[in-house]
Amino acid sequence: MVSDLKVKYQSSVLGFAWSLLNPLLMMLVLYFVFSNVFRFEVESFALYILIGIIVWRFLVNGTMTAMGSIVGRPGLVTKIFIPRQILVLSSVLSAFISSILEFLVLIPLLFILGAGVTVYILLFPIVHVIYLLLVYGVSLFLASLYVYYRDLNQIWDVVLQAGFFLSPIVYPISVIPTAYIGYYMLNPMTMLMEIYRDFLLYGSMPSLLSISMVFVAGCLIAFFGSLLFHRLERRFAEVI
């Protein structure tokens, strides 16, 4: 986990600062496009987008890094006996720590830009650990399948790009037609975005039902991801 963080920022002039600059620059571009071209009327729209981007980045960074965690460490897979799920977990935890740091940098901006910060911000550790469970579960699926199907990274990249626009990151849920809103809310990322914005941006208590549903989704994804991982890991050493 520590080595993953060191590798990520080594030889970088700005180091960790890129973790903040990247979402900030993306926020500025998206804010200009969606406030001037598409004209979505959303309270504190800049923060709305920034929170969405930071939440989304954990899924992207965690899964993309973890996908190659088995293939990228052949020595640990073929020569040393360790629980191989640890390799996936290590990569996800590295992205988890980076995500926490990004949120810590976000907090001063919430005050500066007038967000409704309240005591509900203390829900962050609970929600973020639930999110960690979900990302870890998805990563188990990807890491185990990637050993056998090396095109998976290209496919997952397309899925992530589609998911960015199928989640309420740069637009409000109110633009979704009523006929489709039920299906739209089945996306765990939709509920996560709303949960984070409730306690970070609007200073309100998130829906306990939404939190429970995301937790159950994370548990199910982690469970089935672990089952698939254990089934496929028998041939990891010979395939790698």
GROMACS .gro file of C-alpha atoms in nm:
model
  240
    1MET     CA    1   0.000   0.000   0.000
    2VAL     CA    2   0.276   0.245   0.098
    3SER     CA    3   0.485   0.138  -0.202
    4ASP     CA    4   0.188   0.201  -0.431
    5LEU     CA    5   0.162   0.558  -0.301
    6LYS     CA    6   0.535   0.616  -0.345
    7VAL     CA    7   0.533   0.482  -0.700
    8LYS     CA    8   0.232   0.696  -0.786
    9TYR     CA    9   0.400   1.023  -0.690
   10GLN     CA   10   0.769   0.952  -0.750
   11SER     CA   11   0.942   1.171  -1.010
   12SER     CA   12   0.647   1.408  -0.997
   13VAL     CA   13   0.730   1.774  -0.942
   14LEU     CA   14   0.403   1.855  -0.769
   15GLY     CA   15   0.358   1.516  -0.603
   16PHE     CA   16   0.030   1.482  -0.415
   17ALA     CA   17  -0.077   1.828  -0.532
   18TRP     CA   18  -0.187   1.660  -0.857
   19SER     CA   19  -0.454   1.476  -0.659
   20LEU     CA   20  -0.615   1.812  -0.595
   21LEU     CA   21  -0.523   1.991  -0.917
   22ASN     CA   22  -0.662   1.714  -1.136
   23PRO     CA   23  -1.020   1.727  -1.001
   24LEU     CA   24  -1.006   2.106  -0.970
   25LEU     CA   25  -0.907   2.153  -1.333
   26MET     CA   26  -1.170   1.905  -1.444
   27MET     CA   27  -1.426   2.084  -1.228
   28LEU     CA   28  -1.344   2.418  -1.394
   29VAL     CA   29  -1.391   2.272  -1.742
   30LEU     CA   30  -1.715   2.094  -1.654
   31TYR     CA   31  -1.844   2.393  -1.459
   32PHE     CA   32  -1.795   2.617  -1.763
   33VAL     CA   33  -1.962   2.370  -2.000
   34PHE     CA   34  -2.259   2.278  -1.782
   35SER     CA   35  -2.325   2.623  -1.638
   36ASN     CA   36  -2.289   2.819  -1.963
   37VAL     CA   37  -2.377   2.573  -2.238
   38PHE     CA   38  -2.629   2.334  -2.082
   39ARG     CA   39  -2.720   2.574  -1.800
   40PHE     CA   40  -2.810   2.349  -1.509
   41GLU     CA   41  -2.944   2.553  -1.221
   42VAL     CA   42  -2.792   2.383  -0.916
   43GLU     CA   43  -2.710   2.543  -0.581
   44SER     CA   44  -2.329   2.570  -0.531
   45PHE     CA   45  -2.279   2.407  -0.870
   46ALA     CA   46  -1.898   2.423  -0.856
   47LEU     CA   47  -1.890   2.228  -0.529
   48TYR     CA   48  -2.162   1.998  -0.658
   49ILE     CA   49  -1.938   1.897  -0.948
   50LEU     CA   50  -1.618   1.883  -0.740
   51ILE     CA   51  -1.770   1.646  -0.484
   52GLY     CA   52  -1.898   1.426  -0.764
   53ILE     CA   53  -1.557   1.415  -0.931
   54ILE     CA   54  -1.371   1.329  -0.610
   55VAL     CA   55  -1.619   1.053  -0.527
   56TRP     CA   56  -1.590   0.914  -0.880
   57ARG     CA   57  -1.209   0.927  -0.877
   58PHE     CA   58  -1.191   0.674  -0.595
   59LEU     CA   59  -1.380   0.420  -0.805
   60VAL     CA   60  -1.163   0.490  -1.110
   61ASN     CA   61  -0.826   0.497  -0.932
   62GLY     CA   62  -0.907   0.205  -0.704
   63THR     CA   63  -1.033  -0.033  -0.971
   64MET     CA   64  -0.784   0.058  -1.244
   65THR     CA   65  -0.489   0.016  -1.007
   66ALA     CA   66  -0.621  -0.302  -0.848
   67MET     CA   67  -0.697  -0.461  -1.185
   68GLY     CA   68  -0.327  -0.515  -1.250
   69SER     CA   69  -0.236  -0.600  -0.890
   70ILE     CA   70  -0.204  -0.974  -0.963
   71VAL     CA   71  -0.050  -0.955  -1.310
   72GLY     CA   72   0.186  -0.677  -1.201
   73ARG     CA   73   0.338  -0.879  -0.915
   74PRO     CA   74   0.424  -1.220  -1.068
   75GLY     CA   75   0.699  -1.283  -0.813
   76LEU     CA   76   0.457  -1.261  -0.524
   77VAL     CA   77   0.204  -1.480  -0.703
   78THR     CA   78   0.431  -1.759  -0.828
   79LYS     CA   79   0.713  -1.777  -0.570
   80ILE     CA   80   0.574  -1.660  -0.238
   81PHE     CA   81   0.266  -1.799  -0.069
   82ILE     CA   82   0.048  -1.516   0.055
   83PRO     CA   83  -0.327  -1.464   0.041
   84ARG     CA   84  -0.353  -1.309  -0.304
   85GLN     CA   85  -0.651  -1.097  -0.210
   86ILE     CA   86  -0.404  -0.892  -0.006
   87LEU     CA   87  -0.249  -0.768  -0.331
   88VAL     CA   88  -0.586  -0.638  -0.447
   89LEU     CA   89  -0.667  -0.491  -0.108
   90SER     CA   90  -0.329  -0.315  -0.095
   91SER     CA   91  -0.396  -0.138  -0.425
   92VAL     CA   92  -0.747  -0.038  -0.321
   93LEU     CA   93  -0.624   0.092   0.016
   94SER     CA   94  -0.366   0.307  -0.162
   95ALA     CA   95  -0.646   0.470  -0.365
   96PHE     CA   96  -0.855   0.490  -0.047
   97ILE     CA   97  -0.588   0.693   0.133
   98SER     CA   98  -0.546   0.923  -0.166
   99SER     CA   99  -0.921   0.974  -0.173
  100ILE     CA  100  -0.930   1.064   0.197
  101LEU     CA  101  -0.658   1.323   0.141
  102GLU     CA  102  -0.855   1.472  -0.147
  103PHE     CA  103  -1.162   1.504   0.074
  104LEU     CA  104  -0.952   1.663   0.349
  105VAL     CA  105  -0.836   1.927   0.102
  106LEU     CA  106  -1.197   1.973  -0.009
  107ILE     CA  107  -1.320   2.065   0.341
  108PRO     CA  108  -1.167   2.418   0.349
  109LEU     CA  109  -1.325   2.484   0.010
  110LEU     CA  110  -1.664   2.391   0.155
  111PHE     CA  111  -1.631   2.669   0.412
  112ILE     CA  112  -1.479   2.920   0.170
  113LEU     CA  113  -1.751   2.870  -0.090
  114GLY     CA  114  -2.034   2.874   0.161
  115ALA     CA  115  -2.147   2.511   0.177
  116GLY     CA  116  -2.387   2.416   0.456
  117VAL     CA  117  -2.136   2.225   0.668
  118THR     CA  118  -2.292   2.073   0.980
  119VAL     CA  119  -2.221   1.800   1.234
  120TYR     CA  120  -2.339   1.546   0.975
  121ILE     CA  121  -1.997   1.575   0.811
  122LEU     CA  122  -1.887   1.329   1.082
  123LEU     CA  123  -2.064   1.061   0.880
  124PHE     CA  124  -1.779   1.074   0.629
  125PRO     CA  125  -1.570   0.787   0.779
  126ILE     CA  126  -1.870   0.552   0.788
  127VAL     CA  127  -1.981   0.630   0.433
  128HIS     CA  128  -1.629   0.616   0.295
  129VAL     CA  129  -1.562   0.274   0.449
  130ILE     CA  130  -1.885   0.148   0.291
  131TYR     CA  131  -1.762   0.289  -0.039
  132LEU     CA  132  -1.428   0.113   0.018
  133LEU     CA  133  -1.614  -0.218   0.049
  134LEU     CA  134  -1.787  -0.158  -0.284
  135VAL     CA  135  -1.467  -0.061  -0.466
  136TYR     CA  136  -1.284  -0.361  -0.318
  137GLY     CA  137  -1.558  -0.596  -0.438
  138VAL     CA  138  -1.547  -0.460  -0.793
  139SER     CA  139  -1.166  -0.478  -0.785
  140LEU     CA  140  -1.175  -0.849  -0.694
  141PHE     CA  141  -1.383  -0.916  -1.005
  142LEU     CA  142  -1.152  -0.714  -1.228
  143ALA     CA  143  -0.819  -0.839  -1.086
  144SER     CA  144  -0.915  -1.205  -1.117
  145LEU     CA  145  -1.058  -1.173  -1.468
  146TYR     CA  146  -0.770  -0.959  -1.593
  147VAL     CA  147  -0.529  -1.249  -1.537
  148TYR     CA  148  -0.711  -1.437  -1.813
  149TYR     CA  149  -0.849  -1.157  -2.030
  150ARG     CA  150  -0.594  -0.880  -2.085
  151ASP     CA  151  -0.836  -0.671  -2.293
  152LEU     CA  152  -1.044  -0.614  -1.984
  153ASN     CA  153  -0.864  -0.288  -1.901
  154GLN     CA  154  -0.979  -0.139  -2.232
  155ILE     CA  155  -1.335  -0.256  -2.174
  156TRP     CA  156  -1.340  -0.126  -1.817
  157ASP     CA  157  -1.207   0.210  -1.933
  158VAL     CA  158  -1.506   0.242  -2.168
  159VAL     CA  159  -1.743   0.133  -1.890
  160LEU     CA  160  -1.600   0.401  -1.660
  161GLN     CA  161  -1.638   0.668  -1.926
  162ALA     CA  162  -2.000   0.568  -1.978
  163GLY     CA  163  -2.056   0.549  -1.603
  164PHE     CA  164  -1.929   0.904  -1.560
  165PHE     CA  165  -2.220   1.036  -1.763
  166LEU     CA  166  -2.469   0.780  -1.632
  167SER     CA  167  -2.409   0.901  -1.275
  168PRO     CA  168  -2.516   1.241  -1.136
  169ILE     CA  169  -2.169   1.396  -1.140
  170VAL     CA  170  -2.220   1.695  -1.369
  171TYR     CA  171  -2.599   1.720  -1.371
  172PRO     CA  172  -2.880   1.694  -1.114
  173ILE     CA  173  -3.101   1.387  -1.084
  174SER     CA  174  -3.400   1.610  -1.163
  175VAL     CA  175  -3.310   1.599  -1.535
  176ILE     CA  176  -3.376   1.223  -1.548
  177PRO     CA  177  -3.721   1.145  -1.694
  178THR     CA  178  -3.966   1.013  -1.434
  179ALA     CA  179  -4.013   0.692  -1.632
  180TYR     CA  180  -3.646   0.601  -1.586
  181ILE     CA  181  -3.571   0.734  -1.238
  182GLY     CA  182  -3.639   0.397  -1.071
  183TYR     CA  183  -3.381   0.225  -1.287
  184TYR     CA  184  -3.140   0.515  -1.250
  185MET     CA  185  -3.147   0.488  -0.871
  186LEU     CA  186  -3.041   0.123  -0.890
  187ASN     CA  187  -2.691   0.250  -0.968
  188PRO     CA  188  -2.505   0.246  -0.633
  189MET     CA  189  -2.295   0.541  -0.750
  190THR     CA  190  -2.610   0.751  -0.786
  191MET     CA  191  -2.700   0.692  -0.423
  192LEU     CA  192  -2.341   0.746  -0.311
  193MET     CA  193  -2.322   1.082  -0.488
  194GLU     CA  194  -2.641   1.194  -0.318
  195ILE     CA  195  -2.524   1.071   0.023
  196TYR     CA  196  -2.191   1.255   0.004
  197ARG     CA  197  -2.358   1.576  -0.115
  198ASP     CA  198  -2.621   1.559   0.158
  199PHE     CA  199  -2.372   1.577   0.446
  200LEU     CA  200  -2.089   1.766   0.273
  201LEU     CA  201  -2.270   2.025   0.062
  202TYR     CA  202  -2.620   2.063   0.205
  203GLY     CA  203  -2.549   1.985   0.571
  204SER     CA  204  -2.837   1.740   0.595
  205MET     CA  205  -2.876   1.385   0.719
  206PRO     CA  206  -2.858   1.138   0.430
  207SER     CA  207  -3.134   0.886   0.389
  208LEU     CA  208  -3.071   0.585   0.612
  209LEU     CA  209  -3.239   0.373   0.347
  210SER     CA  210  -2.988   0.491   0.086
  211ILE     CA  211  -2.694   0.422   0.317
  212SER     CA  212  -2.832   0.076   0.396
  213MET     CA  213  -2.887  -0.004   0.028
  214VAL     CA  214  -2.532   0.100  -0.064
  215PHE     CA  215  -2.395  -0.106   0.226
  216VAL     CA  216  -2.590  -0.413   0.115
  217ALA     CA  217  -2.477  -0.360  -0.245
  218GLY     CA  218  -2.115  -0.331  -0.127
  219CYS     CA  219  -2.144  -0.650   0.079
  220LEU     CA  220  -2.297  -0.844  -0.211
  221ILE     CA  221  -2.040  -0.721  -0.461
  222ALA     CA  222  -1.753  -0.800  -0.221
  223PHE     CA  223  -1.899  -1.146  -0.149
  224PHE     CA  224  -1.946  -1.249  -0.511
  225GLY     CA  225  -1.615  -1.086  -0.608
  226SER     CA  226  -1.441  -1.294  -0.343
  227LEU     CA  227  -1.613  -1.612  -0.468
  228LEU     CA  228  -1.499  -1.548  -0.825
  229PHE     CA  229  -1.148  -1.459  -0.710
  230HIS     CA  230  -1.110  -1.783  -0.511
  231ARG     CA  231  -1.240  -1.986  -0.803
  232LEU     CA  232  -1.002  -1.835  -1.057
  233GLU     CA  233  -0.689  -1.795  -0.845
  234ARG     CA  234  -0.606  -2.168  -0.866
  235ARG     CA  235  -0.446  -2.112  -1.206
  236PHE     CA  236  -0.302  -1.764  -1.149
  237ALA     CA  237   0.057  -1.890  -1.119
  238GLU     CA  238   0.054  -2.094  -1.440
  239VAL     CA  239  -0.130  -1.828  -1.645
  240ILE     CA  240   0.095  -1.544  -1.536
   0.00000   0.00000   0.00000
